[in-house]
XYZ file of C-alpha atoms in Angstrom:
710
model
C 14.857 34.442 29.381
C 16.127 31.479 27.298
C 13.885 29.198 29.073
C 10.711 31.175 28.329
C 11.806 31.748 24.772
C 12.185 28.027 24.213
C 8.867 26.971 25.869
C 7.080 29.701 23.977
C 8.622 28.383 20.470
C 7.847 24.839 21.351
C 4.050 25.756 22.266
C 3.715 27.908 19.038
C 5.192 24.860 16.918
C 2.592 22.564 18.715
C -0.177 25.163 18.049
C 0.785 25.284 14.419
C 0.607 21.628 14.020
C -2.766 21.235 15.931
C -4.566 24.596 16.204
C -7.629 23.172 17.247
C -7.285 20.134 19.633
C -10.327 18.191 21.309
C -9.093 19.165 24.809
C -9.059 23.107 24.463
C -11.889 23.495 27.030
C -9.516 21.828 29.757
C -6.747 24.204 28.661
C -9.175 27.106 29.011
C -10.277 25.909 32.420
C -6.670 25.462 33.674
C -6.988 21.689 34.049
C -4.367 20.976 31.374
C -1.252 22.857 29.965
C -1.081 23.398 26.300
C 1.283 20.594 25.628
C -0.864 18.082 27.693
C -3.987 18.997 25.543
C -2.153 18.152 22.239
C -0.597 15.167 23.807
C -4.156 14.165 24.751
C -5.464 14.839 21.228
C -2.769 12.566 19.554
C -3.486 9.784 22.029
C -7.289 10.199 21.405
C -6.525 9.473 17.486
C -4.331 6.445 18.598
C -7.128 5.168 20.714
C -9.851 5.523 18.111
C -7.790 3.127 15.848
C -6.326 0.668 18.161
C -8.707 0.282 20.926
C -8.892 -3.763 21.043
C -12.663 -4.278 21.260
C -13.438 -7.396 19.173
C -13.926 -9.285 22.234
C -13.952 -13.234 22.991
C -16.451 -13.847 20.155
C -13.895 -13.038 17.414
C -11.357 -15.059 19.402
C -13.606 -18.155 19.303
C -14.372 -17.743 15.423
C -10.536 -17.388 14.762
C -10.103 -20.922 16.685
C -12.826 -22.280 14.630
C -11.546 -21.257 11.107
C -8.429 -21.804 9.402
C -6.454 -18.586 9.042
C -4.096 -20.121 6.655
C -7.237 -20.763 4.308
C -7.584 -17.662 2.155
C -11.310 -18.050 1.938
C -11.484 -18.415 5.768
C -9.107 -15.270 6.247
C -11.533 -13.137 4.147
C -14.610 -14.269 6.040
C -12.599 -13.272 9.201
C -11.813 -10.029 7.669
C -15.487 -9.207 7.052
C -16.552 -10.265 10.459
C -13.963 -8.352 11.999
C -15.252 -5.403 10.244
C -18.715 -5.968 11.564
C -17.774 -6.650 15.155
C -16.170 -3.284 15.434
C -19.358 -1.893 16.524
C -20.252 1.866 17.396
C -19.690 1.000 21.338
C -16.518 3.036 21.259
C -17.442 6.111 18.795
C -14.825 8.692 18.711
C -17.178 10.953 20.911
C -17.326 8.382 23.440
C -13.769 7.962 23.787
C -13.400 11.716 24.036
C -15.990 11.804 26.638
C -14.099 9.203 28.664
C -10.821 10.939 28.426
C -12.380 14.548 29.313
C -13.418 13.096 32.705
C -9.579 12.360 33.667
C -7.516 15.295 33.057
C -5.329 14.421 35.939
C -4.715 10.919 34.327
C -3.748 12.614 31.227
C -1.298 14.726 32.973
C 0.270 11.658 34.525
C 0.423 10.079 31.228
C 1.974 12.862 29.617
C 4.570 13.334 32.295
C 5.661 9.720 31.609
C 5.738 10.539 27.678
C 7.619 13.677 28.197
C 10.118 11.919 30.301
C 10.910 9.442 27.782
C 10.925 11.632 24.739
C 12.338 14.927 26.009
C 13.837 14.940 29.424
C 17.596 14.442 29.384
C 17.981 15.973 25.861
C 17.365 19.638 26.627
C 20.226 21.912 27.775
C 21.106 22.488 31.237
C 19.601 25.915 31.365
C 16.354 25.076 29.900
C 13.468 23.576 32.313
C 11.364 20.326 31.357
C 8.013 20.938 29.603
C 6.384 18.411 31.916
C 3.806 19.611 34.545
C 4.620 19.415 38.240
C 3.307 15.844 38.233
C 5.664 13.242 39.486
C 6.730 10.710 36.741
C 5.297 7.423 37.220
C 6.431 4.187 35.624
C 4.173 1.908 33.520
C 3.247 -0.250 36.384
C 2.307 2.494 38.574
C 0.482 4.223 35.866
C -1.517 1.142 35.426
C -2.365 1.043 39.022
C -3.413 4.645 39.277
C -5.780 4.276 36.416
C -7.194 1.191 37.944
C -8.023 3.006 41.136
C -9.202 6.101 39.340
C -11.612 4.949 36.566
C -15.197 3.726 37.412
C -15.708 0.803 34.853
C -14.144 -1.325 32.337
C -14.915 0.796 29.363
C -13.065 3.730 30.905
C -10.181 1.409 31.921
C -9.672 0.200 28.332
C -9.734 3.558 26.861
C -7.184 5.100 29.524
C -4.904 1.873 29.330
C -4.636 2.543 25.547
C -2.508 5.631 26.639
C -0.177 3.364 28.122
C -0.159 1.581 24.948
C 0.573 4.565 23.000
C 3.294 5.805 25.371
C 4.946 2.306 25.368
C 4.833 1.983 21.389
C 6.416 5.437 20.604
C 10.038 4.770 19.432
C 10.636 8.413 18.472
C 8.655 11.435 17.894
C 9.064 15.091 16.410
C 6.721 15.961 19.338
C 9.264 18.378 21.116
C 11.329 19.627 17.970
C 11.121 23.433 17.723
C 10.107 23.459 14.122
C 7.653 20.947 12.677
C 4.414 21.051 10.229
C 2.727 17.941 11.728
C 3.225 15.533 14.600
C 4.762 12.313 13.636
C 5.344 9.191 15.637
C 7.371 5.967 14.762
C 5.464 3.132 16.411
C 6.406 -0.250 17.560
C 3.860 -2.398 16.118
C 4.177 -5.223 18.568
C 1.099 -3.984 20.556
C -0.947 -5.276 17.666
C -2.890 -8.527 18.559
C -1.786 -11.346 16.481
C -5.167 -12.995 16.527
C -6.406 -9.739 14.631
C -3.025 -9.138 12.631
C -1.418 -12.603 11.856
C 1.294 -11.113 9.663
C 3.530 -8.962 11.754
C 4.255 -5.572 10.677
C 7.726 -4.203 10.949
C 7.072 -0.588 11.540
C 4.121 1.980 11.810
C 4.242 5.635 11.337
C 1.475 7.726 12.486
C 1.105 11.385 11.479
C -1.480 13.939 12.882
C -1.820 17.288 11.358
C -4.507 20.158 11.270
C -5.736 18.839 8.182
C -5.620 14.941 8.370
C -4.355 11.853 10.080
C -2.049 9.455 8.241
C -0.224 6.060 8.557
C 2.514 4.395 6.884
C 2.898 0.773 7.317
C 5.569 -1.605 6.151
C 6.056 -5.529 6.525
C 9.940 -5.207 6.311
C 12.724 -2.767 6.863
C 13.073 -2.709 3.153
C 9.497 -2.133 1.724
C 7.811 -0.174 -0.984
C 4.360 0.911 -1.818
C 2.087 3.561 -2.422
C 0.491 6.526 -0.475
C -2.937 7.365 -1.021
C -5.227 10.346 0.141
C -8.511 9.229 1.288
C -11.379 11.801 0.864
C -14.971 11.541 2.466
C -18.279 12.906 1.113
C -19.736 13.909 4.337
C -19.126 13.287 8.060
C -20.984 9.878 8.232
C -18.415 8.853 5.238
C -15.687 9.906 7.276
C -16.450 8.136 10.332
C -16.603 4.738 8.063
C -13.384 5.597 6.551
C -11.708 6.331 9.849
C -13.146 2.945 11.256
C -11.585 1.085 8.336
C -8.662 3.157 7.615
C -5.952 1.108 9.462
C -7.486 -2.300 8.558
C -7.641 -1.423 4.856
C -4.249 0.151 4.967
C -2.743 -3.161 6.676
C -4.556 -5.108 3.917
C -3.310 -3.243 1.067
C 0.324 -3.225 2.426
C -0.213 -7.038 2.994
C -1.311 -7.573 -0.693
C 1.767 -5.558 -1.833
C 3.964 -7.839 0.332
C 2.391 -10.718 -1.474
C 3.102 -8.851 -5.003
C 6.779 -8.012 -4.072
C 7.641 -11.695 -3.640
C 10.478 -11.704 -6.077
C 11.698 -8.237 -5.590
C 14.017 -7.107 -2.680
C 11.385 -4.683 -1.096
C 8.726 -6.056 1.199
C 5.072 -4.396 1.059
C 4.120 -1.082 2.431
C 1.471 1.334 2.151
C 0.490 4.889 3.289
C -2.738 6.437 3.768
C -3.939 10.127 4.634
C -7.467 10.709 5.780
C -8.720 14.179 5.388
C -10.834 15.610 8.094
C -14.277 16.368 7.139
C -13.722 20.035 6.776
C -10.774 19.800 5.104
C -11.451 17.844 1.870
C -9.942 20.540 -0.490
C -6.464 20.418 1.587
C -5.231 17.277 0.115
C -1.851 18.640 -1.402
C -1.179 20.529 2.179
C -2.032 17.470 4.119
C 0.322 15.253 1.771
C 3.190 17.929 2.233
C 2.865 17.846 6.081
C 2.711 14.005 6.056
C 6.043 13.821 3.988
C 7.867 16.576 5.884
C 6.988 14.986 9.276
C 7.892 11.471 8.349
C 11.388 12.954 7.253
C 11.665 14.687 10.511
C 12.057 11.038 12.084
C 14.285 9.713 9.245
C 17.143 12.323 9.003
C 19.352 13.441 11.965
C 18.989 17.134 13.035
C 21.595 19.360 11.230
C 20.371 22.973 12.573
C 20.510 23.231 16.131
C 17.555 25.247 17.469
C 15.371 24.456 14.529
C 15.690 20.752 14.101
C 16.414 19.411 17.709
C 17.763 16.087 18.373
C 15.152 13.650 19.118
C 15.166 10.664 21.481
C 15.501 7.681 19.111
C 14.610 4.412 21.156
C 14.771 2.420 17.672
C 18.519 3.401 17.378
C 18.768 2.284 13.565
C 18.828 4.167 10.480
C 15.522 3.777 8.326
C 14.631 4.530 4.923
C 11.405 4.675 3.347
C 10.453 3.876 -0.422
C 7.103 5.328 -1.478
C 5.107 5.563 -4.550
C 1.918 7.268 -5.924
C -1.632 5.967 -5.327
C -4.884 7.521 -5.385
C -4.979 11.261 -5.340
C -1.196 11.515 -5.046
C 0.099 10.892 -8.608
C 0.666 14.736 -9.138
C 2.496 15.097 -5.749
C 5.480 12.648 -5.853
C 7.603 15.142 -7.821
C 7.041 17.654 -4.803
C 8.163 14.983 -2.352
C 11.119 14.041 -4.236
C 12.373 17.595 -4.531
C 11.392 18.393 -0.952
C 13.517 15.348 0.356
C 16.413 16.845 -1.709
C 16.120 20.191 -0.291
C 16.137 18.707 3.151
C 19.547 16.944 2.403
C 18.298 13.615 2.365
C 20.837 11.225 0.721
C 18.414 9.047 -0.516
C 16.191 11.704 -2.067
C 16.661 9.906 -5.412
C 14.960 6.806 -4.367
C 12.376 8.210 -1.900
C 9.623 8.171 -4.421
C 8.942 5.946 -7.399
C 6.347 7.041 -10.082
C 8.162 10.628 -10.263
C 8.412 12.256 -13.626
C 11.342 11.208 -15.949
C 13.043 14.762 -15.414
C 13.636 13.597 -11.885
C 14.537 9.870 -13.191
C 11.320 8.285 -12.906
C 9.900 5.563 -14.887
C 6.148 6.044 -15.575
C 4.228 2.727 -15.294
C 1.460 4.017 -17.634
C 3.756 5.288 -20.332
C 5.733 2.155 -20.679
C 2.971 -0.002 -19.834
C 4.705 -1.731 -17.012
C 1.902 -3.317 -15.071
C 0.068 -4.275 -18.310
C 3.300 -6.180 -19.576
C 3.031 -8.509 -16.670
C -0.584 -9.041 -17.244
C -0.116 -9.836 -20.843
C 2.446 -12.713 -19.793
C -0.359 -14.529 -18.089
C -2.945 -13.998 -20.756
C -0.304 -15.176 -23.309
C 0.863 -17.767 -21.249
C -2.765 -19.207 -21.052
C -2.958 -19.213 -24.827
C 0.373 -20.886 -25.295
C -0.465 -23.637 -22.872
C -3.802 -24.480 -24.397
C -2.552 -23.903 -27.999
C -5.300 -21.080 -28.603
C -5.140 -18.666 -31.458
C -5.669 -15.169 -29.769
C -7.415 -13.612 -32.507
C -10.281 -16.257 -32.359
C -10.309 -15.588 -28.513
C -13.652 -13.343 -27.323
C -12.662 -10.809 -24.780
C -14.353 -8.703 -22.162
C -12.552 -5.836 -20.257
C -13.609 -3.471 -17.506
C -11.464 -0.223 -17.251
C -11.733 1.513 -20.531
C -9.226 3.114 -22.961
C -8.926 6.175 -20.903
C -7.055 4.464 -18.145
C -3.433 3.246 -17.685
C -4.200 -0.734 -17.497
C -7.163 -0.221 -19.795
C -5.341 1.581 -22.540
C -2.228 -0.542 -22.440
C -4.115 -3.516 -22.419
C -5.841 -2.565 -25.667
C -2.522 -1.585 -27.386
C -0.645 -4.725 -26.498
C -3.417 -7.177 -26.928
C -4.391 -9.238 -30.006
C -7.873 -10.726 -29.051
C -11.227 -10.403 -30.270
C -12.698 -7.690 -28.172
C -16.469 -8.192 -27.897
C -17.289 -5.892 -24.765
C -15.493 -2.795 -22.947
C -16.925 -1.579 -19.825
C -15.650 1.788 -18.389
C -16.897 5.022 -16.588
C -18.920 6.251 -19.538
C -20.898 2.926 -20.297
C -20.632 -0.236 -22.194
C -19.528 -1.115 -25.763
C -20.423 -4.433 -27.347
C -20.186 -5.747 -30.663
C -20.552 -9.855 -30.922
C -18.709 -9.584 -34.319
C -15.693 -7.971 -32.789
C -15.291 -4.264 -31.883
C -13.601 -2.263 -34.604
C -9.951 -2.491 -33.898
C -8.643 0.479 -35.471
C -11.312 2.756 -33.649
C -10.466 1.001 -30.379
C -6.553 1.631 -30.894
C -7.503 5.433 -31.585
C -9.443 5.707 -28.221
C -6.423 3.971 -26.358
C -3.655 6.201 -28.022
C -5.818 9.464 -27.268
C -6.864 8.021 -23.600
C -10.350 8.622 -24.047
C -13.630 6.753 -22.740
C -15.828 4.594 -25.035
C -18.247 7.610 -25.169
C -16.001 8.862 -28.049
C -16.082 5.652 -29.838
C -17.535 6.323 -33.639
C -20.689 3.926 -33.349
C -20.895 3.982 -36.940
C -17.960 1.409 -36.952
C -20.076 -1.189 -35.065
C -21.719 -4.012 -36.701
C -25.494 -4.443 -37.011
C -25.398 -6.435 -33.719
C -23.191 -4.083 -31.878
C -24.350 -1.193 -29.382
C -23.136 1.255 -26.922
C -25.151 2.174 -23.838
C -23.970 5.230 -21.769
C -24.523 5.613 -18.029
C -26.809 8.594 -18.558
C -29.103 6.762 -21.013
C -32.626 5.413 -19.982
C -35.150 3.036 -21.738
C -32.514 2.328 -24.625
C -33.374 -0.710 -26.823
C -30.540 -3.338 -27.770
C -30.324 -4.846 -31.025
C -31.926 -7.993 -29.552
C -34.914 -5.798 -28.765
C -34.104 -5.983 -24.942
C -34.876 -2.494 -23.231
C -32.197 -1.218 -20.935
C -34.175 0.957 -18.278
C -31.060 2.478 -16.647
C -27.699 3.042 -18.254
C -25.801 3.198 -14.895
C -27.127 -0.124 -13.568
C -26.484 -1.818 -16.903
C -22.763 -0.564 -16.667
C -22.581 -1.601 -13.092
C -23.692 -5.074 -13.492
C -22.752 -5.927 -17.150
C -19.721 -8.221 -16.151
C -22.163 -10.320 -14.456
C -24.501 -10.722 -17.566
C -24.727 -14.058 -19.367
C -23.947 -12.743 -22.935
C -22.229 -15.723 -24.030
C -19.933 -13.594 -25.755
C -16.641 -14.008 -23.342
C -13.856 -16.460 -23.345
C -11.451 -14.311 -21.477
C -12.156 -11.603 -19.084
C -9.345 -9.137 -18.136
C -10.522 -6.548 -15.336
C -8.366 -3.510 -15.996
C -10.508 -1.376 -13.655
C -13.540 -1.450 -11.418
C -14.483 -1.280 -7.779
C -12.966 -3.884 -5.305
C -15.141 -6.920 -4.973
C -17.021 -6.343 -8.142
C -17.551 -9.941 -8.008
C -18.253 -11.713 -4.568
C -19.295 -15.075 -3.550
C -23.020 -14.195 -3.930
C -22.689 -12.556 -7.604
C -20.268 -14.879 -8.814
C -23.115 -17.579 -8.991
C -24.399 -15.666 -12.077
C -21.317 -16.568 -13.911
C -21.870 -20.244 -13.311
C -24.433 -22.571 -14.979
C -25.135 -26.147 -14.458
C -21.811 -26.093 -12.286
C -19.425 -24.617 -14.903
C -18.166 -21.299 -15.287
C -19.518 -19.186 -18.282
C -16.044 -17.578 -18.567
C -13.321 -19.890 -19.075
C -10.315 -17.768 -18.235
C -9.841 -14.767 -15.902
C -6.720 -12.627 -15.318
C -7.239 -10.226 -12.658
C -5.575 -7.072 -13.708
C -7.377 -4.780 -11.226
C -6.557 -4.902 -7.556
C -9.168 -6.930 -5.394
C -11.769 -6.892 -8.332
C -12.824 -10.481 -7.339
C -13.112 -11.720 -3.649
C -11.013 -14.791 -2.613
C -13.901 -16.831 -1.881
C -15.421 -16.005 -5.192
C -12.074 -17.059 -6.903
C -12.260 -20.457 -5.290
C -15.757 -20.827 -6.414
C -15.033 -19.861 -10.105
C -11.992 -22.153 -10.142
C -14.185 -25.218 -8.803
C -16.524 -24.465 -11.778
C -13.587 -24.903 -14.180
C -12.408 -21.361 -14.755
C -8.444 -20.853 -15.387
C -8.203 -17.863 -13.093
C -5.086 -15.681 -12.055
C -5.312 -13.418 -9.200
C -4.141 -9.783 -8.899
C -1.131 -10.194 -6.747
C 0.492 -12.598 -9.452
C -0.685 -10.898 -12.806
C -0.230 -7.243 -12.013
C 3.155 -7.017 -10.320
C 4.948 -5.672 -13.250
C 4.501 -2.123 -11.754
C 5.988 -3.277 -8.486
C 9.002 -4.916 -10.364
C 9.440 -1.594 -12.412
C 9.578 0.664 -9.223
C 11.978 -1.673 -7.483
C 14.306 -1.294 -10.279
C 13.811 2.474 -10.407
C 14.800 2.524 -6.630
C 17.908 0.386 -7.428
C 19.204 2.833 -10.230
C 18.435 5.609 -8.000
C 20.547 4.131 -5.160
C 23.274 2.842 -7.615
C 24.255 6.159 -9.306
C 25.877 9.085 -7.648
C 23.962 12.309 -7.962
C 26.144 13.387 -11.049
C 25.663 10.002 -12.695
C 21.869 10.077 -11.870
C 21.284 13.366 -13.321
C 23.306 12.450 -16.500
C 21.995 9.052 -17.240
C 18.640 8.750 -15.632
C 16.996 12.289 -15.763
C 15.190 13.309 -19.067
C 16.306 16.762 -20.059
C 14.477 19.960 -20.381
C 14.228 19.145 -24.134
C 12.285 16.171 -23.351
C 15.140 13.965 -24.792
C 15.759 10.853 -22.618
C 19.365 9.704 -22.258
C 20.497 6.764 -24.069
C 20.989 4.885 -20.845
C 17.566 5.721 -19.615
C 16.059 4.157 -22.845
C 17.978 1.099 -22.569
C 17.396 0.754 -18.982
C 13.584 0.939 -19.476
C 13.910 -1.864 -21.962
C 15.818 -4.119 -19.793
C 13.252 -3.178 -16.903
C 10.586 -4.437 -19.376
C 12.140 -7.759 -20.107
C 12.901 -8.472 -16.493
C 8.969 -7.964 -15.696
C 8.369 -10.357 -18.399
C 10.826 -12.890 -16.899
C 9.515 -12.675 -13.479
C 6.019 -12.987 -14.449
C 6.684 -15.931 -16.737
C 8.616 -17.656 -13.924
C 5.803 -17.401 -11.502
C 3.193 -18.167 -14.334
C 5.044 -21.557 -15.107
C 5.250 -22.383 -11.363
C 1.595 -21.855 -10.742
C 0.587 -23.897 -13.685
C 2.830 -26.718 -12.773
C 1.751 -26.762 -9.406
C -1.951 -26.637 -9.987
C -1.386 -29.702 -12.556
C 0.502 -31.743 -9.839
C -1.790 -30.893 -6.793
C -4.931 -29.762 -7.947
C -4.768 -26.762 -5.572
C -6.484 -23.629 -6.919
C -4.097 -21.223 -8.705
C -5.371 -18.007 -6.598
C -4.453 -20.294 -3.485
C -1.114 -21.190 -5.027
C -0.413 -17.351 -5.683
C -0.485 -16.954 -2.109
C 1.448 -20.097 -1.214
C 4.114 -19.253 -3.499
C 4.591 -15.712 -1.749
C 4.543 -17.411 1.691
C 7.138 -19.857 0.602
C 9.618 -17.351 -0.942
C 9.329 -15.045 1.975
C 9.825 -17.910 4.588
C 12.876 -19.140 2.736
C 14.068 -15.368 2.076
C 13.812 -15.023 5.778
C 15.850 -18.228 6.558
C 18.481 -17.184 4.128
C 18.890 -13.947 5.864
C 19.693 -15.657 8.905
C 22.212 -18.046 7.659
C 25.591 -16.973 6.786
C 25.573 -17.368 3.089
C 25.763 -13.535 2.789
C 29.341 -13.689 4.212
C 30.528 -16.227 1.508
C 31.928 -13.494 -0.625
C 32.268 -15.567 -3.948
C 28.683 -16.635 -3.648
C 27.391 -13.261 -2.783
C 29.251 -11.687 -5.651
C 27.813 -14.293 -7.825
C 24.346 -13.917 -7.023
C 24.432 -10.129 -7.244
C 25.662 -10.336 -10.875
C 22.936 -12.621 -11.684
C 20.333 -10.458 -9.767
C 21.380 -6.992 -10.747
C 20.355 -5.372 -14.118
C 23.304 -5.835 -16.563
C 23.039 -2.256 -17.660
C 23.773 -1.126 -14.199
C 26.613 -3.472 -13.735
C 28.323 -2.511 -17.073
C 27.568 1.266 -16.393
C 28.762 1.532 -12.804
C 30.467 -1.625 -11.723
C 29.882 -4.210 -9.011
C 32.031 -2.514 -6.602
C 30.588 0.906 -6.920
C 27.050 -0.483 -6.408
C 28.068 -2.351 -3.418
C 29.864 0.698 -1.952
C 26.526 3.106 -2.588
C 23.636 0.802 -2.033
C 22.855 0.343 1.672
C 23.854 -3.093 2.741
C 20.364 -4.067 3.948
C 19.085 -3.418 0.422
C 21.713 -5.468 -1.094
C 20.796 -8.298 1.393
C 17.335 -7.989 0.420
C 18.277 -8.515 -3.362
C 20.517 -11.470 -2.479
C 17.730 -13.361 -0.413
C 14.871 -12.443 -2.467
C 16.539 -13.634 -5.723
C 17.838 -16.933 -4.313
C 14.546 -17.711 -2.701
C 12.365 -16.920 -5.775
C 14.250 -18.745 -8.304
C 14.493 -21.806 -6.064
C 10.650 -21.828 -5.223
C 9.748 -20.997 -8.694
C 11.805 -24.060 -9.986
C 11.360 -26.483 -7.278
C 7.986 -25.501 -5.900
C 6.316 -24.974 -2.676
C 6.353 -28.714 -1.871
C 10.195 -29.103 -1.710
C 11.654 -28.469 1.849
C 13.442 -25.444 2.074
C 16.318 -27.431 3.456
C 16.894 -28.936 0.090
C 18.120 -25.602 -1.033
C 21.379 -26.421 1.094
C 21.624 -29.709 -0.714
C 21.966 -28.155 -4.150
């Protein structure tokens, strides 16, 4: 009876997670058992994303191009996207799988033997089918003998890749809301993914599928929800999902060069018919990942899992597209589930939970301003005379804070509502009003424009400018304004806009007679300009700083928020870092925010000076040096971690005293911080601080071995 009850409970649990799987017809026909069909469904999702189908053409192209050249890397990325043709659609993969239920049974048997068998009680029977358990080599031979062609073998062999890469899963726990798998990323081909990942989580629910990727054990990055307008858009999003997730995590890795966390990123792709279920999908994604991070504490409800990884894992996440309003729930949920790291699980949470909101305190903008101000300082420019264009208007985080903190002469602003232009300078007081109220330029009082100024909204047609030019379509005018040769822009600070808004083709509109029409660009918005376009603009004389350097202030703020969460015990955290119900922030919180802002300025200034110096010495483009610095810091950091320096206690304590915020040291003490903060995190602080300070001071051309000669 106990066996039957347990088996029934597990089947109900699986049905709750995936009530409609792609192999129900085989279950109805008696060809597969329930757990086998849901296993097959999960493998089908895996195969869609990881079937290696680029072929020899891509390998030849990789060998011909220099993957260390950022422009070449971008070309390879674009070609890879094109080479992933429709040959293996999700429907075609499913069709192949459906032909071989006996193979699915054998593959499931191997999966269950690893992740279930041996962990159940003696009176409970195995959930596997009566198929003999085969080893990987035998499965490979069986597939080769059974399938009819190369395509079918490629698909069914991907099942083996799935089985071999799963390090732990909640598939066999009695209670769960979604299925989660911790994957060993070593199966990813290095030719396609040259920067190796540290870990992959795959989550599959009835509403969505999701990934969480990280490049180091200690990593931090956002989690976004991806929506699709229709089924065609979903298919495109699904094909691009993993590669875009990988690219964003890699960008975060570069951005995090001088903080302890490496780069990570999470993405949740809603199924076509579940576009209104973002919150539910997010909650299931978080809960199922927590299943793999926490040891079971309630036998019969949260059962032990087979952990082939065998080490403690802590993830640090933050808000991104469509998840900003959900991070408080994630924090509270981790707390309810007894996670000791609930305080640091998510950054971007509300101040009542100890969060430091980037937008409220302008954390990202503070970093951007250091680069803009650095240019003015180096070139001895008077900011009030510099004519400025900005995309991303006064209603957004970066746009509003850039307006509030800047002191240039704004001549044009582009936002979702349209375009606002005044060659004589946009009225400062009115612009500040919009920024403080967080409203778009559609709210601007146009009576405060000069006779040469104008505003064109996206819904307008056949509008006449003061120059007598007729704007036929306001939407088109808005979308292309940043490429117009207005002669009104000295500095351009993108604070919003679509990725790749300036590419190699369109950037030619900003170059005349071999010279850039815009002298200075500080890329506040992520990926606004493609790397090859950046290089072309720099060749034409533009002084350009890219996103991974300029907008890293938010990442620094999040890192220091995590550190405070780890350093305080629960009582101290609630007292000193959580804003009360009356909305009054503790004195420590206010002071800590100011120290965070100063550390952001310091890190940005150090990197700015290093890039400026190396560009002057070598002539290497600044957008390339941004990546070169990141690679040099990451490499030296890795070497330092493998050395015995950490075990030199006087050095370790000295470095930590320099690296840790003074307020935390004064309030908590170094000994308590060392006791509370995980050793791996302290090692990351130690390595990243030493490596970044060395590279910023001595440059990328100095051999890392010189570090040990100091």
